mmCIF file with all atom_site columns, C-alpha atoms in Angstrom:
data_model
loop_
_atom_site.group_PDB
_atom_site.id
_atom_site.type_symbol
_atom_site.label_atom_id
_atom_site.label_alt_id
_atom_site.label_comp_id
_atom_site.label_asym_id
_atom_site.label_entity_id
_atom_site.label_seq_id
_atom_site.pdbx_PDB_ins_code
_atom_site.Cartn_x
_atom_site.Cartn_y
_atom_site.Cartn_z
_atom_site.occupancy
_atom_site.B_iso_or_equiv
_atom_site.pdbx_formal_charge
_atom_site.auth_seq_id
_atom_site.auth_comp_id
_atom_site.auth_asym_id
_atom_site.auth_atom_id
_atom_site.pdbx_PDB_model_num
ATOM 1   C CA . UNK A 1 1   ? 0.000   0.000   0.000  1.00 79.00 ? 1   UNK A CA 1
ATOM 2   C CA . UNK A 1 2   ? 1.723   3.181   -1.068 1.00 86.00 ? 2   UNK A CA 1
ATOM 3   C CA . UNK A 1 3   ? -0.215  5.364   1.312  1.00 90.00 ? 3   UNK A CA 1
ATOM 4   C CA . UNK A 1 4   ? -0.024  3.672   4.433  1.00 87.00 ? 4   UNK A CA 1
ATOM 5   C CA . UNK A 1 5   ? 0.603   6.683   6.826  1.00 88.00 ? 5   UNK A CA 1
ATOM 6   C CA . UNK A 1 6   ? -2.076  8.488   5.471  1.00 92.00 ? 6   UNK A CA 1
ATOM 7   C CA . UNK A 1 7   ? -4.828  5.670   6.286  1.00 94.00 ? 7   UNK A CA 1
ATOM 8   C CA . UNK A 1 8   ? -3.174  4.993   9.380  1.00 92.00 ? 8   UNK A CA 1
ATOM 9   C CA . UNK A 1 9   ? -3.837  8.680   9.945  1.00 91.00 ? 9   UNK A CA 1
ATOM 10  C CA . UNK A 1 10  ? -7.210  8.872   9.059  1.00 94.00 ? 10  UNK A CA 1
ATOM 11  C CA . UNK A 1 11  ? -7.732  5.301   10.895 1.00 94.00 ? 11  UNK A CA 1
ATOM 12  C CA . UNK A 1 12  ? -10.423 5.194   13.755 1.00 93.00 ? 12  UNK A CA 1
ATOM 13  C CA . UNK A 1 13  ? -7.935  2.209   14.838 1.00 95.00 ? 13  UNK A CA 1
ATOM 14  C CA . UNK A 1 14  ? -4.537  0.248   13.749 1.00 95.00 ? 14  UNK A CA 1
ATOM 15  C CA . UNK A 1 15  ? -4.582  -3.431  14.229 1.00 97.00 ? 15  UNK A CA 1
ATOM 16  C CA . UNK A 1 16  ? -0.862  -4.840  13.878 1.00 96.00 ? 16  UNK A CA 1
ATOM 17  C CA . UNK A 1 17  ? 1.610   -7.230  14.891 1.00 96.00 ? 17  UNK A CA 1
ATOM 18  C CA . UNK A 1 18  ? 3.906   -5.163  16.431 1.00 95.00 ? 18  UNK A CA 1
ATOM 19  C CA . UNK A 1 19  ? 6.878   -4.164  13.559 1.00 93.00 ? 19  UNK A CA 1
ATOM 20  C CA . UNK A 1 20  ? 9.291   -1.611  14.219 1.00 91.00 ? 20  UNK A CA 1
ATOM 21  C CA . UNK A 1 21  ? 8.009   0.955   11.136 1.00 89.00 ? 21  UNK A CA 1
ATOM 22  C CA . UNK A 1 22  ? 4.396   0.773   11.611 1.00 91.00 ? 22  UNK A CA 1
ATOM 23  C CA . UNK A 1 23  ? 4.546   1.198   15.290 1.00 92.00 ? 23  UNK A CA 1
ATOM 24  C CA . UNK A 1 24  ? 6.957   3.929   14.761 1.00 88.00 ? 24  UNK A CA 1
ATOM 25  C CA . UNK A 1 25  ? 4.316   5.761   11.865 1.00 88.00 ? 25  UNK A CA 1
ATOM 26  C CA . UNK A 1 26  ? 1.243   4.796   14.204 1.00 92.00 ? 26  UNK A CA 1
ATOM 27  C CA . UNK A 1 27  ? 2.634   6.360   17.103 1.00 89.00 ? 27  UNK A CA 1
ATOM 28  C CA . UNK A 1 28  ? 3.260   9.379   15.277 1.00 86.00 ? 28  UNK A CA 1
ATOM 29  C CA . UNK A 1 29  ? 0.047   9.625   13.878 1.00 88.00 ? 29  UNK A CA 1
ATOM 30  C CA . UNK A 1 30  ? -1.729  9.051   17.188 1.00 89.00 ? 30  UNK A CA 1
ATOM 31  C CA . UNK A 1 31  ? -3.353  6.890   16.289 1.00 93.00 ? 31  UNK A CA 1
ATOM 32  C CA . UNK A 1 32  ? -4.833  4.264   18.996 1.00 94.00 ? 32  UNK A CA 1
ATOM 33  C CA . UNK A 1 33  ? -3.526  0.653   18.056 1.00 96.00 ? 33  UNK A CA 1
ATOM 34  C CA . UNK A 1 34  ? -4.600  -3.136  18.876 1.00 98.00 ? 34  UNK A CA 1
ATOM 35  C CA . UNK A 1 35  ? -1.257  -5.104  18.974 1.00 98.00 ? 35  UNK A CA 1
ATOM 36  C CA . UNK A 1 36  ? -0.967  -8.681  18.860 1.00 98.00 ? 36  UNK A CA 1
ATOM 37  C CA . UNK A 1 37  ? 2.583   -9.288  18.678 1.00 97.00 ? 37  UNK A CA 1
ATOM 38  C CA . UNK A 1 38  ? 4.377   -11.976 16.742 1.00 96.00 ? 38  UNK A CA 1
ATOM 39  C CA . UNK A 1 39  ? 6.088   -14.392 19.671 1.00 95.00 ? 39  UNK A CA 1
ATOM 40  C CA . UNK A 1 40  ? 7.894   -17.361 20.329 1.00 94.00 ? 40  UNK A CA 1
ATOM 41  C CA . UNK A 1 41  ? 10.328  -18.581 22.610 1.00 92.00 ? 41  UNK A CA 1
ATOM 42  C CA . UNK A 1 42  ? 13.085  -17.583 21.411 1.00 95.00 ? 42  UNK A CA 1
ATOM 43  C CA . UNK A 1 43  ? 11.729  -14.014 19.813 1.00 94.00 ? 43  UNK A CA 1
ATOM 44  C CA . UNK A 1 44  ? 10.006  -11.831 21.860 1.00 95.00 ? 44  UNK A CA 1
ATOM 45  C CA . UNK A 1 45  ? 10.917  -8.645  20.010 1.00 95.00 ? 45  UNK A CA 1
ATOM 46  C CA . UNK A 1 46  ? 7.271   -7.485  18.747 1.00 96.00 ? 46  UNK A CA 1
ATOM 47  C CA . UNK A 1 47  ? 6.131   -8.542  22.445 1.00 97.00 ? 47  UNK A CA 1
ATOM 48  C CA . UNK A 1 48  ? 8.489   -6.387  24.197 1.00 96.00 ? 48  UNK A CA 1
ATOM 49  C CA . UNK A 1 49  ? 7.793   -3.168  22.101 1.00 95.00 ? 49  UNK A CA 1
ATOM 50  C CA . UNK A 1 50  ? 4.088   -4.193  22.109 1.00 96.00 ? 50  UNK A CA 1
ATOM 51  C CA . UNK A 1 51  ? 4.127   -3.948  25.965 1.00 96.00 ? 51  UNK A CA 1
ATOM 52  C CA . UNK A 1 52  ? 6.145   -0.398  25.580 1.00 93.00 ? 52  UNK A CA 1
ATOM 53  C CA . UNK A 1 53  ? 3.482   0.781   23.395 1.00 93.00 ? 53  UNK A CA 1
ATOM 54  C CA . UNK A 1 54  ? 0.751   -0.053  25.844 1.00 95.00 ? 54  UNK A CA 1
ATOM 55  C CA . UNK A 1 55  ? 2.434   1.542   28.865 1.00 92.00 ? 55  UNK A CA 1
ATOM 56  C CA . UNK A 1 56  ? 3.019   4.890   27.301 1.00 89.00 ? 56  UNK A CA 1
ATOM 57  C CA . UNK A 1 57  ? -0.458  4.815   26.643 1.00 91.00 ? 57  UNK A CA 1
ATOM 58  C CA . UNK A 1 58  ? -0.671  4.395   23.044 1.00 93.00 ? 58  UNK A CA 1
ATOM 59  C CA . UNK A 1 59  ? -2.674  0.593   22.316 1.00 96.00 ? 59  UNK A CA 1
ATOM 60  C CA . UNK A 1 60  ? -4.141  -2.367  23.659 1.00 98.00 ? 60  UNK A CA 1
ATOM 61  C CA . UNK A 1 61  ? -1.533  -5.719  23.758 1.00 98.00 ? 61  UNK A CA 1
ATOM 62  C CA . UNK A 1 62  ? -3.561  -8.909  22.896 1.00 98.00 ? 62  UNK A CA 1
ATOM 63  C CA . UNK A 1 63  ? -1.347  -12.017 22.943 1.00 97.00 ? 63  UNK A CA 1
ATOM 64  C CA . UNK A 1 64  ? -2.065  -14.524 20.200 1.00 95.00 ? 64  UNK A CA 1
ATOM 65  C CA . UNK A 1 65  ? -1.825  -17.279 22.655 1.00 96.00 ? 65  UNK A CA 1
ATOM 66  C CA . UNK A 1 66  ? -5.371  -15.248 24.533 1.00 97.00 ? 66  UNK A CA 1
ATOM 67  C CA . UNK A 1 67  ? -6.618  -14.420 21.406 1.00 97.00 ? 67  UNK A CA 1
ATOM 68  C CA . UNK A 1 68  ? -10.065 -15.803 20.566 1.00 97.00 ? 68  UNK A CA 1
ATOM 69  C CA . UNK A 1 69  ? -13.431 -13.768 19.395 1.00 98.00 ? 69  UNK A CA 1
ATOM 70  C CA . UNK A 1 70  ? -14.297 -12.682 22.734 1.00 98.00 ? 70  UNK A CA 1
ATOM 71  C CA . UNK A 1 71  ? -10.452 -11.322 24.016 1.00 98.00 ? 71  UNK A CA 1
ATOM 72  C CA . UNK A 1 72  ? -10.117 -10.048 20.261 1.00 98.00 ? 72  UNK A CA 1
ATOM 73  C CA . UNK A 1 73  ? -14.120 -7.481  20.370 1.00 97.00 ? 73  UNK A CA 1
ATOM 74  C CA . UNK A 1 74  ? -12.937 -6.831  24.505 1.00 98.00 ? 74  UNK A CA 1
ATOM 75  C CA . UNK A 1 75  ? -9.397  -5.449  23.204 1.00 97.00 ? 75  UNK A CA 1
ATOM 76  C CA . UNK A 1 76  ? -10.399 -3.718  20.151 1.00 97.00 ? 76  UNK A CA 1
ATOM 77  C CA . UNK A 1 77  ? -13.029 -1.724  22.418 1.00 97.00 ? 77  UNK A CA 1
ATOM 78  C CA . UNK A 1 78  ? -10.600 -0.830  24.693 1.00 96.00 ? 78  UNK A CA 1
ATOM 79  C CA . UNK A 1 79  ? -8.232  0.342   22.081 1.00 96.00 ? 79  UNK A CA 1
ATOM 80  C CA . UNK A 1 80  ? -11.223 2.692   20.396 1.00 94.00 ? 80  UNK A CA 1
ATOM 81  C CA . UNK A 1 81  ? -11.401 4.340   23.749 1.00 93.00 ? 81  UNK A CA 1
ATOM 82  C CA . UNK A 1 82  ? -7.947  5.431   24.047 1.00 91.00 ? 82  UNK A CA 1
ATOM 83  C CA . UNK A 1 83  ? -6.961  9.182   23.304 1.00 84.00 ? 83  UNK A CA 1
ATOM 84  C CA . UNK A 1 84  ? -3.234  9.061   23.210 1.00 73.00 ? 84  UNK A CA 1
ATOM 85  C CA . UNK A 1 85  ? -2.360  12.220  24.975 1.00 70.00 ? 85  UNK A CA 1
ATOM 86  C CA . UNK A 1 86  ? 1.179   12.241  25.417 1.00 66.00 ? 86  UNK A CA 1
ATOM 87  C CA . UNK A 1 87  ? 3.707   13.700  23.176 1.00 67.00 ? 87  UNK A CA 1
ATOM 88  C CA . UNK A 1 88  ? 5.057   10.456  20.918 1.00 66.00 ? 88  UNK A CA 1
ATOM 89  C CA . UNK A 1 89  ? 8.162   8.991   21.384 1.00 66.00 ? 89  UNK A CA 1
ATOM 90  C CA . UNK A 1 90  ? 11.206  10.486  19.071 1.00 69.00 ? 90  UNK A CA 1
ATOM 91  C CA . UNK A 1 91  ? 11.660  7.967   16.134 1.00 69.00 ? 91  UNK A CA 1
ATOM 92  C CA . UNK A 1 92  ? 14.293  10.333  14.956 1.00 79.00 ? 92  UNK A CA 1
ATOM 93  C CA . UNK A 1 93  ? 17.476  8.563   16.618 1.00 82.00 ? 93  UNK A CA 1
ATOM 94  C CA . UNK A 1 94  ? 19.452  7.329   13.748 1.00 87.00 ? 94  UNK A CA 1
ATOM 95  C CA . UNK A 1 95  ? 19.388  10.995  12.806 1.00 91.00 ? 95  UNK A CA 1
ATOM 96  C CA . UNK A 1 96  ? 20.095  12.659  15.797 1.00 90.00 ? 96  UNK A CA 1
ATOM 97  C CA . UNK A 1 97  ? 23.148  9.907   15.941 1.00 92.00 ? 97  UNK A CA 1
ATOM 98  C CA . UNK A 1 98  ? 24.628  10.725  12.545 1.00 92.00 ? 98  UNK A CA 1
ATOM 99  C CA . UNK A 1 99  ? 24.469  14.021  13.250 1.00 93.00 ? 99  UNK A CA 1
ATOM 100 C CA . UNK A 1 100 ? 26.284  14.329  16.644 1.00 93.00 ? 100 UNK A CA 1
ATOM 101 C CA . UNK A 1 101 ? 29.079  11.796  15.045 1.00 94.00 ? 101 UNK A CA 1
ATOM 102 C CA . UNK A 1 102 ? 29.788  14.854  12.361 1.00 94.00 ? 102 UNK A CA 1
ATOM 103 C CA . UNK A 1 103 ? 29.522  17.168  15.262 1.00 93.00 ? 103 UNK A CA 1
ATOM 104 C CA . UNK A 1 104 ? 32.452  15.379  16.325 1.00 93.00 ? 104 UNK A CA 1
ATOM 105 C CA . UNK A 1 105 ? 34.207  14.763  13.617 1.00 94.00 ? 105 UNK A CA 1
ATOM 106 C CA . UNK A 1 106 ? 34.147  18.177  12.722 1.00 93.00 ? 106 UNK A CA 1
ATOM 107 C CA . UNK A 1 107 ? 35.885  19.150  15.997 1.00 89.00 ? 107 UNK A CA 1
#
């Protein structure tokens, strides 16, 4: 989809996994998100920043291994009724980094 950020934007709600980019875009769009991360034992990544997400306010973690029709209408309700308030997390960092290494170069 070439215009992903702008439906995301005009989206009433994201449902995801839990990827680095469209978290990241999501976020920045304040847009309220469902997350039901990808997991397994050994990768826990999308859990982990799924968890982040919901403590700063910003979605509703569902956990495939809960997931059924019941958990999945409960979590999207609560994720409809979230009004992310606070300012979003920077998602500028690779930026800020390559800058500051001129910076210092430069010296």
């Amino acid at each position: 989809v070439q215009d992903l950020p702008k439906r995301i934007g005009r989206a009433v709600l994201s449902i995801s996994q839990a990827g680095y980019n469209t978290i990241a875009e999501t976020i920045s769009l304040r847009t309220p998100m469902l997350l039901v991360p990808f997991e397994t034992e050994s990768e826990d990544e999308q859990l982990r920043r799924a968890m982040a997400v919901e403590r700063a306010g910003f979605g509703v973690v569902l956990r495939e291994a809960d997931l059924t029709a019941t958990t999945f209408a409960e979590a999207v309700e609560r994720a409809r009724r979230l009004r992310p308030d606070s300012p979003p997390p920077r998602t500028d960092g690779a930026q800020r980094g390559a800058r500051r290494i001129m910076e210092w170069l430069a010296r």
